[in-house]
XYZ file of C-alpha atoms in Angstrom:
532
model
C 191.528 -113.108 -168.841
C 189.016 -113.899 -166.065
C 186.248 -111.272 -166.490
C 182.800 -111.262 -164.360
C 179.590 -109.411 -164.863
C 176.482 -110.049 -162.246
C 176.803 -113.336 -161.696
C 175.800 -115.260 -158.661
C 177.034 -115.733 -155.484
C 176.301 -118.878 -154.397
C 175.459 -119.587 -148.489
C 177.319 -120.240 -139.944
C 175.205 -118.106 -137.568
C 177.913 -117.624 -135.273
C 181.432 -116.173 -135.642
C 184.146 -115.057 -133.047
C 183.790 -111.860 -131.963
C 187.192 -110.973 -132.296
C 186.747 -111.901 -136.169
C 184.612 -108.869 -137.213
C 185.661 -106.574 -134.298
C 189.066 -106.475 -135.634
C 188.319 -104.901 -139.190
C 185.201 -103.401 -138.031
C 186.293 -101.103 -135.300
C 190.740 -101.204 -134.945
C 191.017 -100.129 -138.731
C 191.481 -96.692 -139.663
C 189.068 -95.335 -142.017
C 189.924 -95.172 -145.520
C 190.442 -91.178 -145.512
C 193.264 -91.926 -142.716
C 195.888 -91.398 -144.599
C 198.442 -93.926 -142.578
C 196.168 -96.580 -144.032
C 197.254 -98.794 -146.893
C 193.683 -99.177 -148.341
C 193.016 -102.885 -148.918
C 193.454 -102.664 -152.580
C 196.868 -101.557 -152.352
C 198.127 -104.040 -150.036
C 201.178 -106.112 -150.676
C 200.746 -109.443 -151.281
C 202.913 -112.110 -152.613
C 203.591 -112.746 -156.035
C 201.735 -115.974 -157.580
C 204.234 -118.904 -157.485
C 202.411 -121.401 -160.369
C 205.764 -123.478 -158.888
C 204.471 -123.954 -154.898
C 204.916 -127.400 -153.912
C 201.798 -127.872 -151.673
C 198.536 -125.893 -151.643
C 196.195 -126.696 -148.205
C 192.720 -126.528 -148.743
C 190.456 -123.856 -146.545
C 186.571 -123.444 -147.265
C 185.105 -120.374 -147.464
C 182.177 -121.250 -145.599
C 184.251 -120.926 -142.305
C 185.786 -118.011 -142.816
C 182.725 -115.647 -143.642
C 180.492 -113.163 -141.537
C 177.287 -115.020 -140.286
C 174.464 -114.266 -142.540
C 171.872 -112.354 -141.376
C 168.421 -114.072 -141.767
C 166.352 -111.108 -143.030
C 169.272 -109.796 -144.729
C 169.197 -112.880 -146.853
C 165.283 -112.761 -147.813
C 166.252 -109.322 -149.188
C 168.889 -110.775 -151.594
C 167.185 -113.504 -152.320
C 164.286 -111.618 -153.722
C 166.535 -109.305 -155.515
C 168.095 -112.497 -157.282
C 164.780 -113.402 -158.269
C 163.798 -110.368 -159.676
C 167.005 -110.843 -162.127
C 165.074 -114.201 -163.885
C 166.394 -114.855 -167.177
C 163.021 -115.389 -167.933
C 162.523 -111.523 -167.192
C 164.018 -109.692 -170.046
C 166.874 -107.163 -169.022
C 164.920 -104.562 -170.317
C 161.879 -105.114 -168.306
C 163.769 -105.847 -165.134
C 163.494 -103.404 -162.037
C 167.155 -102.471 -161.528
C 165.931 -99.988 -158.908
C 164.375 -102.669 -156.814
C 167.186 -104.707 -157.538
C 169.470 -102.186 -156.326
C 167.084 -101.564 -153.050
C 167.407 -104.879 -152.164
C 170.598 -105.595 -152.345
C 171.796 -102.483 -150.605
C 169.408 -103.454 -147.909
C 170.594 -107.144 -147.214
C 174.723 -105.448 -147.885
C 174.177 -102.995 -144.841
C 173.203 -105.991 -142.747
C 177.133 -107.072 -143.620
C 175.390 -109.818 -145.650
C 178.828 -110.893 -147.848
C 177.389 -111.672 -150.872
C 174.931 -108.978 -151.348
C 178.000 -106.525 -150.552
C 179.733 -108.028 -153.848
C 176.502 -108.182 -155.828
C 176.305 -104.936 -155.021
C 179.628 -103.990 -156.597
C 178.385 -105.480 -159.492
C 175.624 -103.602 -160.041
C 177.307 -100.467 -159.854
C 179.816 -101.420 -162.416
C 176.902 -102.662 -164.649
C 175.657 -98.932 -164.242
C 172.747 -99.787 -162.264
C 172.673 -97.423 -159.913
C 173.560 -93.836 -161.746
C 174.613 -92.490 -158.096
C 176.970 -95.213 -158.374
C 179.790 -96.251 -160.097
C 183.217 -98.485 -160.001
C 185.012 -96.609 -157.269
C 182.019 -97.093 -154.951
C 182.218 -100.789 -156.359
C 185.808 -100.540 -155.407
C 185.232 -99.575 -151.765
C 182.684 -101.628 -151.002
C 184.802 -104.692 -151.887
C 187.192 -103.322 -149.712
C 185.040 -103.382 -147.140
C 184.295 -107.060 -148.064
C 188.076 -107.455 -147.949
C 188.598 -105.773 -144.310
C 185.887 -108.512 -142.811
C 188.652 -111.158 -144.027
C 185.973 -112.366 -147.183
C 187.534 -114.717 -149.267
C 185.639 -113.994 -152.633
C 186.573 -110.393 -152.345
C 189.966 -111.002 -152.460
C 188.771 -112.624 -155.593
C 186.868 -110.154 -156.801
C 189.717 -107.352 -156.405
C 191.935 -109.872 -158.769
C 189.186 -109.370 -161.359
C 189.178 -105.787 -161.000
C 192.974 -105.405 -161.613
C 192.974 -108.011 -164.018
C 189.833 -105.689 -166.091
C 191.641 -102.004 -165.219
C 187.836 -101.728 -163.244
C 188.392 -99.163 -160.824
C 191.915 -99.610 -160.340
C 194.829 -99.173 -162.492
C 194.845 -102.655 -164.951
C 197.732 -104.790 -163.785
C 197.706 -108.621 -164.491
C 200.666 -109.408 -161.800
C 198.689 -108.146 -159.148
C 195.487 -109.573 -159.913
C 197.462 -113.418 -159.437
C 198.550 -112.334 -156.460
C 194.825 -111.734 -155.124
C 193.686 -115.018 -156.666
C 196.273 -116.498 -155.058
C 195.455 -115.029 -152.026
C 191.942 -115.914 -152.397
C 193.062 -119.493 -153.284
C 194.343 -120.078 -150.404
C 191.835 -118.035 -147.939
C 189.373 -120.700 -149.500
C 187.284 -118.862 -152.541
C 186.800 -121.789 -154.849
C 185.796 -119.459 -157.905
C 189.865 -118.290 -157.664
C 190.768 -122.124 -157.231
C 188.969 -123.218 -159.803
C 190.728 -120.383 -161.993
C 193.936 -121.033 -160.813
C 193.688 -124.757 -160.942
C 193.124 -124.422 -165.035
C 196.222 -122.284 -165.566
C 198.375 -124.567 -163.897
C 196.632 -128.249 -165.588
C 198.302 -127.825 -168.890
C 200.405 -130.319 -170.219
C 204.037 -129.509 -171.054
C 203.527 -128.855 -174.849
C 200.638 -126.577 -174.388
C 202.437 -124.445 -171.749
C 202.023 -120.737 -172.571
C 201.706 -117.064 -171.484
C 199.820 -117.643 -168.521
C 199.480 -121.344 -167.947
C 201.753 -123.211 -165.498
C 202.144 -127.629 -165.106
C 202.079 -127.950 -161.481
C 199.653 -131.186 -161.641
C 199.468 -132.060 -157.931
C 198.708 -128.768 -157.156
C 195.871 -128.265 -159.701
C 194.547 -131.263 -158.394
C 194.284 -129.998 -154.965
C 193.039 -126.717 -155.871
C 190.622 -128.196 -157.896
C 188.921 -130.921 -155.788
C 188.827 -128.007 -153.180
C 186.747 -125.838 -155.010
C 184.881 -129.256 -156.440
C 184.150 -129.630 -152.678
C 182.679 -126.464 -152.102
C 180.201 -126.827 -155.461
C 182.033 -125.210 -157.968
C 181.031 -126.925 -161.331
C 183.757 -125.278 -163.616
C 186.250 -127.330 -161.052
C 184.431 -130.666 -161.592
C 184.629 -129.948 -165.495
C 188.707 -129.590 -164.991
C 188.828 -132.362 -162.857
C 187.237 -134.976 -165.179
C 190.436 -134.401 -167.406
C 192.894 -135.093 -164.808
C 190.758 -138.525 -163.296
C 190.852 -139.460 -167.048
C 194.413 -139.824 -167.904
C 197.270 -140.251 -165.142
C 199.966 -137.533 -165.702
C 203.027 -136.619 -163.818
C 203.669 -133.381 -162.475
C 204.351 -131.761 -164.994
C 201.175 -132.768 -167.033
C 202.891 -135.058 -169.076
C 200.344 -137.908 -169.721
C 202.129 -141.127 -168.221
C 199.147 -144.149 -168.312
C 196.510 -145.234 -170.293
C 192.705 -144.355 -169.913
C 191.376 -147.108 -168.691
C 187.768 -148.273 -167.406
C 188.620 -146.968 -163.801
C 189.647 -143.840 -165.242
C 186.831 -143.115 -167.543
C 184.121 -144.122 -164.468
C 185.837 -141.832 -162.415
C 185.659 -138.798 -165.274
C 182.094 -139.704 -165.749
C 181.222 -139.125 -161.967
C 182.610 -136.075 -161.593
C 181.202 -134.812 -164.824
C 177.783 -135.753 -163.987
C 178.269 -134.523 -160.221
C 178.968 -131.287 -161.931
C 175.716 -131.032 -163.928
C 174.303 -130.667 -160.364
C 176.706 -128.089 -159.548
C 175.182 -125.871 -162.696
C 178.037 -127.112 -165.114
C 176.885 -125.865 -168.650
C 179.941 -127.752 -170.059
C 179.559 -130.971 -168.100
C 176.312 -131.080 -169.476
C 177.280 -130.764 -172.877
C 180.412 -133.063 -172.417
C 178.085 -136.090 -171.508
C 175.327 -135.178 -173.797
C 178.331 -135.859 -176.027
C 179.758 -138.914 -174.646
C 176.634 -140.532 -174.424
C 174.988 -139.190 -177.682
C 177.745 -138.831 -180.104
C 181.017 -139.341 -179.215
C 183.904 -138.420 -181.228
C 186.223 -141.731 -180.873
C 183.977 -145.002 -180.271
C 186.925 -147.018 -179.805
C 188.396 -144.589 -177.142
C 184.467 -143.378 -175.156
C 184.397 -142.005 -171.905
C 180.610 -143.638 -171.408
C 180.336 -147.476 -171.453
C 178.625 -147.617 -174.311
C 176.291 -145.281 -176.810
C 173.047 -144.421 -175.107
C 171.598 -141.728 -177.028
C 168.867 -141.188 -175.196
C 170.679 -140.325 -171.951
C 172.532 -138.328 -174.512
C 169.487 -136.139 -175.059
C 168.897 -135.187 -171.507
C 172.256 -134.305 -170.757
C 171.628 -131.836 -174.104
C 168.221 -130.527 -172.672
C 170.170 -129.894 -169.093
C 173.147 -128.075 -171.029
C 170.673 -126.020 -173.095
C 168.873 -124.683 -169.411
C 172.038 -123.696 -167.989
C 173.461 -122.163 -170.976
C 170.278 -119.855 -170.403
C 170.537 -119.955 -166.873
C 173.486 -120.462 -165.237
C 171.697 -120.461 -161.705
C 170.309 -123.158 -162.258
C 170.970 -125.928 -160.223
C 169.710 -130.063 -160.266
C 170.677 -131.813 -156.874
C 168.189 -134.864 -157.609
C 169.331 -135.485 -161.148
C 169.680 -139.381 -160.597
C 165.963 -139.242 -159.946
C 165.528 -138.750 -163.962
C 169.050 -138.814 -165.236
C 170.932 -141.582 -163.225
C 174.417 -142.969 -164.167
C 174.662 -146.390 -165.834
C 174.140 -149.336 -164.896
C 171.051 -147.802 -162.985
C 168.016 -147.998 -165.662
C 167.229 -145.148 -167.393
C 163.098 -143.931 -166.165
C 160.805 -143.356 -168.832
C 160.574 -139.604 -170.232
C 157.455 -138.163 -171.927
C 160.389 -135.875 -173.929
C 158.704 -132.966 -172.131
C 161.974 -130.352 -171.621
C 160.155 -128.965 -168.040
C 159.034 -132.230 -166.726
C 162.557 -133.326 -166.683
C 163.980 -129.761 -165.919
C 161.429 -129.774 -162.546
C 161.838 -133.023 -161.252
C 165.670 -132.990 -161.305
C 165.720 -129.241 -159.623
C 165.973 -129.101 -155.405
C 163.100 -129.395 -153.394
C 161.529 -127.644 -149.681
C 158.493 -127.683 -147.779
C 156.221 -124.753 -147.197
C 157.288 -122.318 -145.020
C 155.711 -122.469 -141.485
C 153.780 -119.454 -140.811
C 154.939 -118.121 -137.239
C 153.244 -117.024 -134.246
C 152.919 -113.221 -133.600
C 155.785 -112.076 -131.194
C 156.280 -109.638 -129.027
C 158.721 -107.935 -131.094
C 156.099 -108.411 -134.025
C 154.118 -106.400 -131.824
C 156.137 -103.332 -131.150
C 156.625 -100.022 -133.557
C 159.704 -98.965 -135.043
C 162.456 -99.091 -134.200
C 161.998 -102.004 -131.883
C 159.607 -103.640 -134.475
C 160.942 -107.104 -135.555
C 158.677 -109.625 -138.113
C 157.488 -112.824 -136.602
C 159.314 -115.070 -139.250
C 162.763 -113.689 -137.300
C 164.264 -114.264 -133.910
C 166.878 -112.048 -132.604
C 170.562 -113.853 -131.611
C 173.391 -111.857 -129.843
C 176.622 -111.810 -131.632
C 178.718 -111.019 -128.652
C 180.108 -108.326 -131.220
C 180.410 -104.994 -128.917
C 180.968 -101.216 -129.909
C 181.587 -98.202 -127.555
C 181.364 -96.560 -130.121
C 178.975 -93.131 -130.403
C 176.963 -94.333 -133.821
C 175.952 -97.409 -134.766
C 179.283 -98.934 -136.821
C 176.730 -100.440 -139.446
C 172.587 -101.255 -140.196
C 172.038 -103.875 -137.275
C 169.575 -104.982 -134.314
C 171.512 -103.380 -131.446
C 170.822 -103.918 -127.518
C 172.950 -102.031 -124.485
C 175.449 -104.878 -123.411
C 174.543 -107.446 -120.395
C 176.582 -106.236 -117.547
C 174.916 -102.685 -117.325
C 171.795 -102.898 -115.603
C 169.990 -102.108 -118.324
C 167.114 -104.204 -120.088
C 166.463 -102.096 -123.013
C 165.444 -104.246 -125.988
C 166.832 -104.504 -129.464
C 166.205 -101.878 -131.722
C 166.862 -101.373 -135.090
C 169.510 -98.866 -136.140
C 171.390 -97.501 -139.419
C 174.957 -96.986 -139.784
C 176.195 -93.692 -138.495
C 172.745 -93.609 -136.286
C 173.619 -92.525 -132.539
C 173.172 -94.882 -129.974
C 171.005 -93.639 -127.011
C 172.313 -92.760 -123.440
C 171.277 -93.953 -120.496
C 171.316 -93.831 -116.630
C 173.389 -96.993 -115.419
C 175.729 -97.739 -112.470
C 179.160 -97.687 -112.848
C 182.243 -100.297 -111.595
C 181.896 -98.284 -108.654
C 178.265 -98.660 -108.045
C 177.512 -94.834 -109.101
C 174.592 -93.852 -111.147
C 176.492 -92.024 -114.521
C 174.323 -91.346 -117.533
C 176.381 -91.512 -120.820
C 177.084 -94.180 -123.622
C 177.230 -97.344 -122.570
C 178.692 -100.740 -124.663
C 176.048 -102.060 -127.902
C 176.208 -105.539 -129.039
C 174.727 -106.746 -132.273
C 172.168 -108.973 -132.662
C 171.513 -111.091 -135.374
C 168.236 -112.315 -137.147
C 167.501 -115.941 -137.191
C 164.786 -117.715 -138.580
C 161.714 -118.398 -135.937
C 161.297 -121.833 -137.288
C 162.937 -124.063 -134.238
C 166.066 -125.433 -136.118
C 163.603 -127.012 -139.133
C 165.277 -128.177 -142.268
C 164.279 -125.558 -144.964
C 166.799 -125.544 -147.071
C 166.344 -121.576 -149.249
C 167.046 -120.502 -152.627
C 165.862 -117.239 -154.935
C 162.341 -118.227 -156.113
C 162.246 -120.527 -158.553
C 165.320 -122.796 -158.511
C 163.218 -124.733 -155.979
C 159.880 -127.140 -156.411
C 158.173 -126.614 -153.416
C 156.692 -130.367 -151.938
C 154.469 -131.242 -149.297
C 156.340 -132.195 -146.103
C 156.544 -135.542 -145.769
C 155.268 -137.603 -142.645
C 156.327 -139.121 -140.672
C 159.443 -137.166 -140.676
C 162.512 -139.406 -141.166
C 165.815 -138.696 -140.076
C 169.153 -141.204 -140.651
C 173.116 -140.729 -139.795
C 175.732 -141.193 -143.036
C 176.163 -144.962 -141.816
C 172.907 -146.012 -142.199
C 170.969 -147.432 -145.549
C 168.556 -145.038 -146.988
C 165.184 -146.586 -145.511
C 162.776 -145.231 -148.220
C 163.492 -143.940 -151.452
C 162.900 -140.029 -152.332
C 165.065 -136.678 -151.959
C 166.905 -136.382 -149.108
C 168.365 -133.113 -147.528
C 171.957 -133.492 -145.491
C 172.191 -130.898 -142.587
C 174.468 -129.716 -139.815
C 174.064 -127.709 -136.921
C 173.067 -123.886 -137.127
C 176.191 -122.963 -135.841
C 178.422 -125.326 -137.539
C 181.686 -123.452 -139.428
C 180.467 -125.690 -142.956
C 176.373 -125.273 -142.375
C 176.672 -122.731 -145.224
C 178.448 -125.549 -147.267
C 176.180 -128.216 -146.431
C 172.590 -126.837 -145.445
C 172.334 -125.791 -149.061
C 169.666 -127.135 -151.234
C 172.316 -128.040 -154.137
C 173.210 -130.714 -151.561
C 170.801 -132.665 -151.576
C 170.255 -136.333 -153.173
C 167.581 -138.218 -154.899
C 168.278 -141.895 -153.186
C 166.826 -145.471 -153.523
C 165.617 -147.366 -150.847
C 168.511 -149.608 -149.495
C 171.136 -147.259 -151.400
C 174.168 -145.720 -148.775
C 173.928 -142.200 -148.248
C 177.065 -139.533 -149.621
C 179.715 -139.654 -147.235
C 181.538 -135.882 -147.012
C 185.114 -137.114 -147.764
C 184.545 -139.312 -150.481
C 181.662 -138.542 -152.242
C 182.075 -134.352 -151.151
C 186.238 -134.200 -151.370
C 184.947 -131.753 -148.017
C 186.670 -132.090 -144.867
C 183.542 -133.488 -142.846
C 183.072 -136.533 -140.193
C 180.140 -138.635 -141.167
C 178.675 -138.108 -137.704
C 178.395 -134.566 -138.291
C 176.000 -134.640 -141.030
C 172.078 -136.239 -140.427
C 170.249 -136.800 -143.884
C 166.390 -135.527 -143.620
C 163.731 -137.076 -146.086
C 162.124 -134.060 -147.963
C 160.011 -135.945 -150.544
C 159.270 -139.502 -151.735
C 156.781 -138.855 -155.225
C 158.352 -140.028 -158.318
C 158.625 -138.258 -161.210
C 155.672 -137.909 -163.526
C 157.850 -137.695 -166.661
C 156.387 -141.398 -168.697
């Protein structure tokens, strides 16, 4: 059964209007009784026997992300450190936090939020608020929600336990693009034909698909799943119907490895395995015994065992595949651990502006810039916790301001179609916060899952097509306002390269729907490890 506690929830500044306007402000509230609430919704049942499945990422199909929003749940994610023990952990400010960056809309602090409550976190709270506020994840169309609700009905939390229901909402997720449900979904129906049981399906081709879609979005369980179906060709119906072979087992490897960058605890132990002590010499997924790659892989699999947020982009910088030479190590667990995490420069420290020099509710910090959404509301109160400003069109020039949900938007004295002078509500639109750092590549992440570097000069930029010109971590990156930049602009994306190697392509080396021309590679940092 697929159960979750806190875990992590691992991030395109601009949306269609229409997208959130729709749930936001045309459904009925959930005391409206004519409303099906979103948890009670009839969905179809899960066909393990569907003959195609069409892969959607989730990064196009979520909210935009509110900049400040996000420094909020980022610092409550790093106030939940493993290295802090639970005990000694401020749940409050956790709580705060998160409830701060969730009434921003911010999707992944709504279902951390959830969480929290069902952990008992927040005594005011418990899981029928977690309940609701996943259905208000669900009515903004978010993909993991519709996850999320699975897990609920698959744990009785909240909701009335009921197994069928909760593979219906997987499903659903599945195919909305949520790779955690694909990547669930994809193991139940991987099973060969003699292992079939209550709850596990052989629908190969599908797996495969469901799995290389999630694989593409970062998931590591999916590249652990996958390395058994690259290793051994089966038919459809998981009967095994070739030989491992060297192709194969080179293929299994990558994956396996790629995974370790994802965060993949068992990855990590698999090669730690194949490399250090494999079970069948005669039948080894590695080329050959190499125990001391074997030991790094162990000392990788031993930090994410303790913390699964951990994740290590520039592994091949210490760790690379054979028949790449293996650097010297000092056998120093954080020396590795550091230089194979993510890297980003220091923050710029922005100007003073205006807005940084108003009062409330106007105020607005310097590190933020303020982007209209085009998302309107006539409506009296402010529909949720948002920059608002009167709508262009009304003769008004009223700046943004700051206001909570259910917090009444002002009145003013504008001129009507006619050309009268009225005073009444007029139409709000939403702005959101951006970073006030000119499009630079800073790739973010909860503090410490990143090794902050000097920023290197001169900075160097190169297209997919071109040969890495120096050697060093590089950081891929696509337009704010691209539907994947919250797939791509991620620090878990980027790559420790040599000088002369190609960069990743997005369709082979991703399995992501990408053109090459989309994507520029920025150089972030060229020191080599100190690890001899």
């Amino acid at each position: 059964m697929k159960k979750y506690k806190n875990f992590p929830l691992f991030l395109p500044f601009f949306i269609l209007a229409v997208f959130l306007c729709i749930p936001l402000f045309a459904c009925k509230m959930p005391n409206d009784k004519e409303e099906i609430l979103p948890r009670n919704q009839s969905l179809p049942l899960f066909n393990p026997h569907v003959a195609d499945f069409i892969c959607e990422t989730e990064a196009s199909k979520v909210p935009p992300i509110d900049a400040q929003a996000e420094d909020w749940f980022l610092a409550a994610r790093a106030l939940e450190d493993p290295e802090i023990f639970v005990e000694d952990r401020d749940y409050k400010k956790i709580v705060d936090l998160t409830r701060l960056a969730a009434e921003r809309l911010h999707w992944k602090a709504m279902l951390n939020l959830a969480s929290l409550y069902v952990e008992g976190r927040d005594p005011s709270h418990g899981n029928e608020d977690a309940v609701q506020l996943v259905e208000k994840a669900m009515r903004l169309g978010i993909p993991a929600a519709y996850d999320r609700m699975g897990t609920y009905y698959a744990n009785g939390t909240g909701v009335a336990g009921d197994i069928t229901r909760a593979f219906a909402f997987w499903q659903k997720a599945a195919q909305m693009g949520n790779p955690q449900a694909m990547a669930f979904l994809g193991v139940k129906l991987k099973v060969g034909p003699r292992s079939e049981g209550a709850g596990y399906w052989s629908n190969i081709p599908v797996a495969t698909k469901m799995l290389e879609c999630a694989f593409g979005q970062g998931n590591g369980l999916a590249a652990y799943q996958l390395h058994f179906l690259y290793l051994s060709p089966r038919a459809a119906t998981g009967e095994i119907i070739g030989p491992r072979n060297a192709e194969t087992k080179n293929r299994a490897l990558k994956v396996l490895h790629e995974g370790v960058k994802f965060g993949c605890e068992d990855c990590a132990n698999a090669l730690a395995i194949e490399f250090g002590s494999p079970f069948d010499l005669a039948d080894m997924l590695a080329p050959y015994v190499d125990k001391a790659r074997g030991e790094r892989y162990a000392v990788l699999s031993l930090e994410l065992g303790f913390n699964p947020n951990a994740r290590f982009p520039n592994l091949d910088k210490v760790l690379p595949l054979p028949p790449a030479d293996l650097p010297p190590w000092n056998g120093d667990r954080d020396t590795l651990l550091h230089a194979a995490k993510g890297v980003r420069p220091p923050p710029a420290i922005p100007q003073p502006s205006a807005a940084s020099l108003l009062q409330e509710p106007y105020f607005l910090a310097a590190d933020y810039a303020l982007r209209p959404t085009g998302l309107h509301s006539d409506a009296a109160t402010a529909p949720f916790s948002a920059y608002w400003q009167p709508a262009q069109g009304q003769g008004l020039t009223e700046p943004a301001r700051l206001l909570r949900k259910g917090e009444e938007f002002r009145h003013f004295s504008v001129l009507d179609a006619a050309g009268k002078r009225r005073y009444g509500g007029v139409t709000w639109e939403q702005c959101l916060t951006i970073r006030h750092n000119h499009g630079a590549v800073e790739p973010r992440a909860a503090r410490g899952l990143l090794r902050e570097v000097a920023r290197p000069e001169p900075l160097l930029s190169c297209t997919c097509a071109q040969a890495c010109p120096v050697s060093g971590v590089w950081q891929p990156w696509v337009a704010p306002d691209h539907p994947l930049q919250a797939n791509v602009n991620q620090y878990w994306r980027q790559a420790w390269l040599t000088q002369g190697a190609p960069f990743p392509q997005p369709r082979r080396d991703w399995l992501l729907d990408l053109p090459d021309d989309e994507v520029t590679w920025h150089w972030m940092d060229m020191s080599l490890p100190e690890i001899g």
